[in-house]
mmCIF file of C-alpha atoms in Angstrom:
data_model
loop_
_atom_site.group_PDB
_atom_site.id
_atom_site.type_symbol
_atom_site.label_atom_id
_atom_site.label_comp_id
_atom_site.label_asym_id
_atom_site.label_seq_id
_atom_site.Cartn_x
_atom_site.Cartn_y
_atom_site.Cartn_z
ATOM 1 C CA MET A 17 -40.626 173.544 265.292
ATOM 2 C CA ASN A 18 -41.651 171.985 268.678
ATOM 3 C CA LYS A 19 -41.202 167.846 267.615
ATOM 4 C CA ASN A 20 -42.424 166.791 271.673
ATOM 5 C CA LEU A 21 -46.326 167.148 270.470
ATOM 6 C CA PRO A 22 -48.121 163.951 271.119
ATOM 7 C CA ARG A 23 -48.779 161.842 268.135
ATOM 8 C CA LEU A 24 -51.679 163.177 266.214
ATOM 9 C CA LEU A 25 -54.843 161.130 266.772
ATOM 10 C CA SER A 26 -56.991 160.095 263.264
ATOM 11 C CA VAL A 27 -59.906 162.113 262.200
ATOM 12 C CA ARG A 28 -62.305 159.262 263.572
ATOM 13 C CA ASP A 29 -60.896 159.154 266.397
ATOM 14 C CA LEU A 30 -61.667 162.771 267.463
ATOM 15 C CA VAL A 31 -64.983 162.236 266.391
ATOM 16 C CA LYS A 32 -65.887 159.080 268.420
ATOM 17 C CA MET A 33 -63.484 160.599 271.508
ATOM 18 C CA TYR A 34 -65.486 163.803 271.640
ATOM 19 C CA ASN A 35 -68.673 162.903 270.207
ATOM 20 C CA LEU A 36 -67.865 165.732 267.735
ATOM 21 C CA THR A 37 -71.567 166.658 266.590
ATOM 22 C CA ALA A 38 -72.027 169.827 266.059
ATOM 23 C CA GLN A 39 -73.558 171.862 269.293
ATOM 24 C CA SER A 40 -76.059 174.622 267.827
ATOM 25 C CA GLN A 41 -75.810 176.231 271.281
ATOM 26 C CA LEU A 42 -72.201 177.005 271.049
ATOM 27 C CA SER A 43 -72.350 177.165 267.127
ATOM 28 C CA GLN A 44 -69.388 175.074 266.964
ATOM 29 C CA ASN A 45 -67.851 174.090 263.793
ATOM 30 C CA PHE A 46 -64.038 172.214 263.987
ATOM 31 C CA ILE A 47 -61.612 171.924 261.219
ATOM 32 C CA LEU A 48 -59.972 168.350 261.435
ATOM 33 C CA ASP A 49 -57.929 167.971 258.379
ATOM 34 C CA LYS A 50 -53.775 169.110 259.372
ATOM 35 C CA ASN A 51 -53.253 169.723 256.097
ATOM 36 C CA ILE A 52 -56.134 172.590 256.200
ATOM 37 C CA THR A 53 -54.916 173.826 259.706
ATOM 38 C CA ASP A 54 -51.373 173.961 258.433
ATOM 39 C CA LYS A 55 -52.286 175.660 255.249
ATOM 40 C CA ILE A 56 -53.750 178.558 257.904
ATOM 41 C CA VAL A 57 -51.035 179.223 260.312
ATOM 42 C CA LYS A 58 -49.397 179.646 256.869
ATOM 43 C CA SER A 59 -51.519 182.233 255.301
ATOM 44 C CA ALA A 60 -51.810 183.986 258.214
ATOM 45 C CA MET A 61 -47.803 184.378 258.500
ATOM 46 C CA ILE A 62 -47.781 182.872 262.178
ATOM 47 C CA ASP A 63 -44.199 181.945 262.883
ATOM 48 C CA SER A 64 -41.458 182.460 265.803
ATOM 49 C CA ASN A 65 -41.558 186.352 266.101
ATOM 50 C CA ASN A 66 -45.143 186.452 267.595
ATOM 51 C CA LEU A 67 -44.710 187.145 271.049
ATOM 52 C CA LEU A 68 -47.849 186.338 271.806
ATOM 53 C CA VAL A 69 -50.375 184.086 270.059
ATOM 54 C CA VAL A 70 -54.347 184.088 271.637
ATOM 55 C CA GLU A 71 -56.929 181.507 269.955
ATOM 56 C CA VAL A 72 -60.358 181.716 270.557
ATOM 57 C CA GLY A 73 -62.119 178.283 270.583
ATOM 58 C CA PRO A 74 -59.375 176.207 269.587
ATOM 59 C CA GLY A 75 -62.035 172.691 270.248
ATOM 60 C CA PRO A 76 -59.850 169.519 269.892
ATOM 61 C CA GLY A 77 -56.518 171.815 269.072
ATOM 62 C CA LEU A 78 -55.546 170.886 265.412
ATOM 63 C CA LEU A 79 -55.541 174.610 264.565
ATOM 64 C CA THR A 80 -53.271 174.694 268.125
ATOM 65 C CA ARG A 81 -50.981 172.244 267.357
ATOM 66 C CA SER A 82 -50.144 174.053 263.656
ATOM 67 C CA ILE A 83 -49.602 176.878 265.308
ATOM 68 C CA LEU A 84 -47.208 175.192 268.063
ATOM 69 C CA GLU A 85 -45.002 173.743 265.852
ATOM 70 C CA THR A 86 -44.031 177.101 264.348
ATOM 71 C CA GLY A 87 -42.297 177.591 267.383
ATOM 72 C CA VAL A 88 -44.037 180.486 268.945
ATOM 73 C CA PRO A 89 -42.797 181.417 272.288
ATOM 74 C CA ASN A 90 -46.040 182.281 273.784
ATOM 75 C CA MET A 91 -49.540 180.754 273.306
ATOM 76 C CA ILE A 92 -52.415 181.230 275.132
ATOM 77 C CA VAL A 93 -55.878 179.285 274.441
ATOM 78 C CA ILE A 94 -59.456 180.304 275.539
ATOM 79 C CA GLU A 95 -62.101 177.588 275.127
ATOM 80 C CA LYS A 96 -65.277 177.533 276.773
ATOM 81 C CA ASP A 97 -66.533 173.720 276.068
ATOM 82 C CA ALA A 98 -64.804 171.551 278.695
ATOM 83 C CA ARG A 99 -65.036 168.239 276.373
ATOM 84 C CA PHE A 100 -61.405 169.936 275.033
ATOM 85 C CA LEU A 101 -58.994 170.339 278.026
ATOM 86 C CA PRO A 102 -57.644 166.896 278.633
ATOM 87 C CA ALA A 103 -56.906 167.216 274.594
ATOM 88 C CA LEU A 104 -55.429 170.845 275.198
ATOM 89 C CA THR A 105 -54.034 170.203 278.358
ATOM 90 C CA GLN A 106 -51.863 166.994 276.775
ATOM 91 C CA LEU A 107 -50.976 169.598 274.269
ATOM 92 C CA SER A 108 -49.774 172.204 276.930
ATOM 93 C CA GLU A 109 -47.525 169.565 278.523
ATOM 94 C CA ALA A 110 -46.016 168.307 275.568
ATOM 95 C CA SER A 111 -45.790 171.868 274.324
ATOM 96 C CA ASN A 112 -42.856 172.643 277.951
ATOM 97 C CA ASN A 113 -45.832 175.134 279.026
ATOM 98 C CA THR A 114 -45.704 177.299 275.824
ATOM 99 C CA LEU A 115 -49.267 176.928 275.839
ATOM 100 C CA LYS A 116 -51.606 177.615 278.507
ATOM 101 C CA ILE A 117 -55.156 176.974 278.673
ATOM 102 C CA ILE A 118 -57.884 179.375 280.011
ATOM 103 C CA GLN A 119 -61.334 177.971 279.744
ATOM 104 C CA ASP A 120 -63.769 181.143 279.531
ATOM 105 C CA ASP A 121 -66.009 182.564 277.100
ATOM 106 C CA ILE A 122 -64.168 184.862 275.295
ATOM 107 C CA LEU A 123 -67.007 187.350 275.055
ATOM 108 C CA GLU A 124 -67.309 188.009 279.175
ATOM 109 C CA ILE A 125 -63.401 186.846 279.897
ATOM 110 C CA ASP A 126 -61.323 189.672 281.326
ATOM 111 C CA HIS A 127 -58.253 190.742 279.293
ATOM 112 C CA GLU A 128 -56.653 190.767 282.734
ATOM 113 C CA LYS A 129 -56.811 187.159 283.213
ATOM 114 C CA ILE A 130 -55.502 186.359 279.549
ATOM 115 C CA LEU A 131 -51.708 188.627 280.146
ATOM 116 C CA THR A 132 -52.242 186.582 283.481
ATOM 117 C CA THR A 133 -51.453 183.879 282.342
ATOM 118 C CA ALA A 134 -49.286 184.579 279.825
ATOM 119 C CA GLN A 135 -47.008 185.525 282.635
ATOM 120 C CA ILE A 136 -46.591 189.428 280.633
ATOM 121 C CA ASN A 137 -46.952 191.923 283.729
ATOM 122 C CA LYS A 138 -46.387 194.840 281.295
ATOM 123 C CA VAL A 139 -47.361 194.881 277.235
ATOM 124 C CA SER A 140 -45.223 197.362 275.316
ATOM 125 C CA GLN A 141 -45.636 198.909 271.992
ATOM 126 C CA GLU A 142 -42.891 196.751 270.653
ATOM 127 C CA ASN A 143 -44.684 193.304 271.958
ATOM 128 C CA ARG A 144 -46.312 191.521 269.033
ATOM 129 C CA LEU A 145 -49.782 190.017 269.426
ATOM 130 C CA HIS A 146 -51.694 187.405 266.750
ATOM 131 C CA VAL A 147 -55.512 186.741 267.609
ATOM 132 C CA ILE A 148 -56.288 183.906 265.826
ATOM 133 C CA GLY A 149 -59.297 181.829 265.732
ATOM 134 C CA ASN A 150 -62.663 179.556 263.974
ATOM 135 C CA LEU A 151 -65.082 181.957 265.205
ATOM 136 C CA PRO A 152 -68.946 180.707 266.422
ATOM 137 C CA PHE A 153 -71.135 182.184 263.987
ATOM 138 C CA ASN A 154 -73.200 182.941 266.995
ATOM 139 C CA ILE A 155 -70.516 185.400 268.382
ATOM 140 C CA SER A 156 -68.585 186.733 265.626
ATOM 141 C CA THR A 157 -70.104 189.999 264.872
ATOM 142 C CA PRO A 158 -70.565 190.769 268.817
ATOM 143 C CA LEU A 159 -67.081 189.741 269.523
ATOM 144 C CA LEU A 160 -65.578 191.737 266.507
ATOM 145 C CA VAL A 161 -67.431 195.032 267.837
ATOM 146 C CA GLN A 162 -66.174 194.031 271.057
ATOM 147 C CA TRP A 163 -62.694 194.187 269.968
ATOM 148 C CA MET A 164 -62.827 196.691 267.356
ATOM 149 C CA LYS A 165 -63.545 199.018 270.520
ATOM 150 C CA MET A 166 -60.919 197.744 272.692
ATOM 151 C CA LEU A 167 -58.486 197.971 270.169
ATOM 152 C CA SER A 168 -59.908 201.783 269.633
ATOM 153 C CA LYS A 169 -58.743 202.272 273.409
ATOM 154 C CA ARG A 170 -56.221 200.168 273.652
ATOM 155 C CA SER A 171 -57.130 198.027 276.088
ATOM 156 C CA GLY A 172 -57.257 194.835 277.338
ATOM 157 C CA ILE A 173 -55.073 192.278 275.107
ATOM 158 C CA PHE A 174 -54.640 195.220 272.361
ATOM 159 C CA GLN A 175 -52.379 197.638 273.881
ATOM 160 C CA THR A 176 -49.555 196.906 271.620
ATOM 161 C CA SER A 177 -49.283 198.859 268.446
ATOM 162 C CA ASP A 178 -48.493 195.762 266.365
ATOM 163 C CA ILE A 179 -51.625 193.534 266.328
ATOM 164 C CA THR A 180 -52.377 191.160 263.329
ATOM 165 C CA MET A 181 -56.146 189.044 263.526
ATOM 166 C CA SER A 182 -56.364 186.212 261.141
ATOM 167 C CA LEU A 183 -60.146 184.815 262.256
ATOM 168 C CA MET A 184 -62.550 182.431 260.220
ATOM 169 C CA PHE A 185 -66.007 183.839 259.561
ATOM 170 C CA GLN A 186 -68.614 182.316 257.233
ATOM 171 C CA LYS A 187 -68.223 183.789 254.270
ATOM 172 C CA GLU A 188 -70.695 186.455 254.094
ATOM 173 C CA VAL A 189 -69.745 188.011 257.328
ATOM 174 C CA GLY A 190 -65.948 188.023 256.187
ATOM 175 C CA ASP A 191 -67.461 189.481 252.498
ATOM 176 C CA ARG A 192 -69.200 192.584 254.684
ATOM 177 C CA ILE A 193 -65.901 193.051 257.170
ATOM 178 C CA VAL A 194 -63.721 193.279 253.930
ATOM 179 C CA ALA A 195 -66.313 195.547 251.606
ATOM 180 C CA ASP A 196 -65.240 198.640 249.742
ATOM 181 C CA THR A 197 -67.212 201.844 249.578
ATOM 182 C CA PHE A 198 -70.010 201.282 246.648
ATOM 183 C CA SER A 199 -69.834 197.588 247.409
ATOM 184 C CA PRO A 200 -73.179 196.157 248.216
ATOM 185 C CA ALA A 201 -72.162 194.215 250.833
ATOM 186 C CA ARG A 202 -70.721 197.108 252.591
ATOM 187 C CA SER A 203 -72.348 197.172 256.303
ATOM 188 C CA ARG A 204 -72.084 198.851 259.735
ATOM 189 C CA LEU A 205 -68.942 195.942 260.275
ATOM 190 C CA SER A 206 -67.029 196.882 257.094
ATOM 191 C CA VAL A 207 -67.139 200.927 258.227
ATOM 192 C CA LEU A 208 -66.122 199.886 262.203
ATOM 193 C CA VAL A 209 -63.277 197.289 261.045
ATOM 194 C CA GLN A 210 -61.701 199.322 258.325
ATOM 195 C CA SER A 211 -61.889 202.408 260.710
ATOM 196 C CA LEU A 212 -58.951 200.605 262.494
ATOM 197 C CA CYS A 213 -57.749 198.240 260.853
ATOM 198 C CA LYS A 214 -56.620 197.054 257.132
ATOM 199 C CA ALA A 215 -58.525 194.229 256.415
ATOM 200 C CA LYS A 216 -58.416 191.419 253.767
ATOM 201 C CA LYS A 217 -59.278 187.938 252.507
ATOM 202 C CA VAL A 218 -57.252 185.459 252.471
ATOM 203 C CA ASP A 219 -59.166 182.716 251.228
ATOM 204 C CA ALA A 220 -62.772 182.154 251.153
ATOM 205 C CA VAL A 221 -63.293 181.835 254.969
ATOM 206 C CA LEU A 222 -60.153 183.374 256.312
ATOM 207 C CA VAL A 223 -60.096 187.070 257.062
ATOM 208 C CA GLN A 224 -56.727 188.785 258.374
ATOM 209 C CA LEU A 225 -57.175 192.050 260.560
ATOM 210 C CA ILE A 226 -53.868 194.224 260.900
ATOM 211 C CA ALA A 227 -54.296 197.176 263.534
ATOM 212 C CA LEU A 228 -53.617 200.758 261.343
ATOM 213 C CA LYS A 229 -50.167 202.505 262.870
ATOM 214 C CA GLU A 230 -52.872 206.003 261.814
ATOM 215 C CA PRO A 231 -56.284 204.775 262.812
ATOM 216 C CA ILE A 232 -58.726 206.687 260.641
ATOM 217 C CA LEU A 233 -60.804 206.485 263.211
ATOM 218 C CA ASN A 234 -60.606 209.818 265.119
ATOM 219 C CA VAL A 235 -63.834 209.934 267.620
ATOM 220 C CA PRO A 236 -64.924 208.583 270.359
ATOM 221 C CA ILE A 237 -65.555 204.723 269.143
ATOM 222 C CA ASP A 238 -68.998 204.192 270.975
ATOM 223 C CA GLN A 239 -70.405 207.069 269.505
ATOM 224 C CA TYR A 240 -68.886 206.300 266.198
ATOM 225 C CA GLU A 241 -70.702 202.879 266.470
ATOM 226 C CA MET A 242 -73.980 204.355 267.587
ATOM 227 C CA VAL A 243 -73.725 206.600 264.352
ATOM 228 C CA VAL A 244 -73.078 204.406 261.656
ATOM 229 C CA ARG A 245 -75.616 201.635 263.135
ATOM 230 C CA TYR A 246 -78.357 204.070 262.727
ATOM 231 C CA PHE A 247 -77.646 204.684 259.137
ATOM 232 C CA PHE A 248 -77.224 201.152 258.273
ATOM 233 C CA GLY A 249 -80.200 200.451 260.330
ATOM 234 C CA GLN A 250 -82.441 201.313 257.230
ATOM 235 C CA ARG A 251 -79.720 200.664 254.705
ATOM 236 C CA ARG A 252 -81.931 201.127 251.674
ATOM 237 C CA LYS A 253 -82.540 204.389 252.306
ATOM 238 C CA THR A 254 -81.195 207.436 251.255
ATOM 239 C CA ILE A 255 -78.992 209.952 253.202
ATOM 240 C CA GLN A 256 -81.214 212.738 253.077
ATOM 241 C CA SER A 257 -84.336 210.241 254.125
ATOM 242 C CA LEU A 258 -82.234 208.896 257.395
ATOM 243 C CA LEU A 259 -81.731 212.768 257.994
ATOM 244 C CA LYS A 260 -85.642 213.842 257.883
ATOM 245 C CA THR A 261 -86.510 211.032 260.320
ATOM 246 C CA LEU A 262 -83.506 212.085 262.433
ATOM 247 C CA THR A 263 -84.783 215.427 262.783
ATOM 248 C CA LYS A 264 -87.819 214.855 263.824
ATOM 249 C CA LYS A 265 -86.449 213.531 266.875
ATOM 250 C CA LEU A 266 -84.508 216.413 267.741
ATOM 251 C CA MET A 267 -84.577 219.934 269.086
ATOM 252 C CA SER A 268 -84.767 222.822 266.935
ATOM 253 C CA ASP A 269 -81.122 224.038 267.717
ATOM 254 C CA GLU A 270 -79.845 220.677 266.992
ATOM 255 C CA VAL A 271 -81.506 220.095 263.924
ATOM 256 C CA ASP A 272 -79.504 223.530 262.883
ATOM 257 C CA CYS A 273 -76.190 222.374 264.059
ATOM 258 C CA LEU A 274 -76.744 219.216 262.672
ATOM 259 C CA MET A 275 -77.657 220.807 259.073
ATOM 260 C CA LYS A 276 -75.158 223.285 259.136
ATOM 261 C CA GLY A 277 -72.710 220.576 260.132
ATOM 262 C CA LEU A 278 -73.395 218.614 257.342
ATOM 263 C CA GLU A 279 -73.504 221.503 254.676
ATOM 264 C CA GLN A 280 -69.907 221.935 255.406
ATOM 265 C CA LEU A 281 -69.159 218.657 254.585
ATOM 266 C CA ASP A 282 -70.874 219.220 251.117
ATOM 267 C CA LEU A 283 -72.359 215.324 251.488
ATOM 268 C CA ASN A 284 -74.259 213.895 248.361
ATOM 269 C CA LEU A 285 -77.671 213.291 250.540
ATOM 270 C CA SER A 286 -79.051 211.020 247.261
ATOM 271 C CA LEU A 287 -76.573 208.210 248.591
ATOM 272 C CA ARG A 288 -77.246 205.220 250.932
ATOM 273 C CA PRO A 289 -74.958 204.363 253.532
ATOM 274 C CA GLU A 290 -73.218 202.065 251.771
ATOM 275 C CA LYS A 291 -71.478 204.313 249.938
ATOM 276 C CA LEU A 292 -70.216 206.836 252.436
ATOM 277 C CA THR A 293 -66.684 206.712 253.759
ATOM 278 C CA CYS A 294 -65.491 205.722 257.164
ATOM 279 C CA GLU A 295 -63.727 209.284 256.942
ATOM 280 C CA GLN A 296 -67.206 210.760 255.993
ATOM 281 C CA PHE A 297 -69.029 209.041 258.679
ATOM 282 C CA CYS A 298 -66.154 210.211 261.786
ATOM 283 C CA HIS A 299 -67.259 213.793 260.108
ATOM 284 C CA ILE A 300 -70.603 213.289 260.549
ATOM 285 C CA THR A 301 -69.811 211.897 264.222
ATOM 286 C CA LYS A 302 -67.702 214.367 265.255
ATOM 287 C CA ILE A 303 -71.019 217.107 264.511
ATOM 288 C CA PHE A 304 -72.719 214.947 266.645
ATOM 289 C CA CYS A 305 -70.594 215.042 269.172
ATOM 290 C CA ASP A 306 -69.062 218.724 268.951
ATOM 291 C CA ASN A 307 -72.786 219.842 269.568
ATOM 292 C CA SER A 308 -73.946 217.249 271.879
ATOM 293 C CA ILE A 309 -76.472 215.752 270.143
ATOM 294 C CA SER A 310 -78.480 212.470 271.127
ATOM 295 C CA ILE A 311 -77.257 209.807 268.622
ATOM 296 C CA PRO A 312 -80.941 207.765 268.368
ATOM 297 C CA VAL A 313 -80.646 203.775 268.859
ATOM 298 C CA ASN A 314 -82.878 202.071 266.185
#
């Protein structure tokens, strides 16, 4: 445990110092109770065995402090809001540079910048990565889709085989991420994430994703995401109804190839998209890819 961290300010002092009123343009929502951040870190099972911890949107740094107190050897925080840099810099100095700070937009950042700042020249498959963050509502879905695409390609910080993400979402977003087949909450996000990760809800807002050693996804991620997006774009319709609309946009030979492939899958076309498994979506995507059929955009 790092015992050299500066004295923790009271919540009242933090609110006063940083004028912590919610900023809608950043969808900020800070956790200002150290007891809660300690519980989050314990639930996330972050400890000194994590080679690299990356925290997104640390704000005033309470969760950051709780993570540093576990004795992690290398930690990066990515913060867009300049108001919080002085407090984070203070933590960095007190941690003997275990904590390194990047001021950037997490949606736009070059992941090489993260690795360079962490002083990691080459990512090994044995490296352990833990990504944690209280994600702003307005970027949570596009950011997670971006990360899933990077994970599938083993690019950026997601090159190692041992990856855990402990992420805080609004409750309804978390419910969609972990929703099982047949759940009314199942969505495009559920299918995309569960094709690459084991997803579980730790509590009402904390979702943990552990990258699968053998992912379900066995088709190109970009085409897969487009197929899943198309079917969930009109989620109340049956597969049969969606296919009927789709075939009107295809050439006759494409329709023949698509229907022949689907017949071999023996799908129940009366089902709605949320009732299909990740494996079935992979099979459908493969039909599109193998026959060079254009995937429609809703």
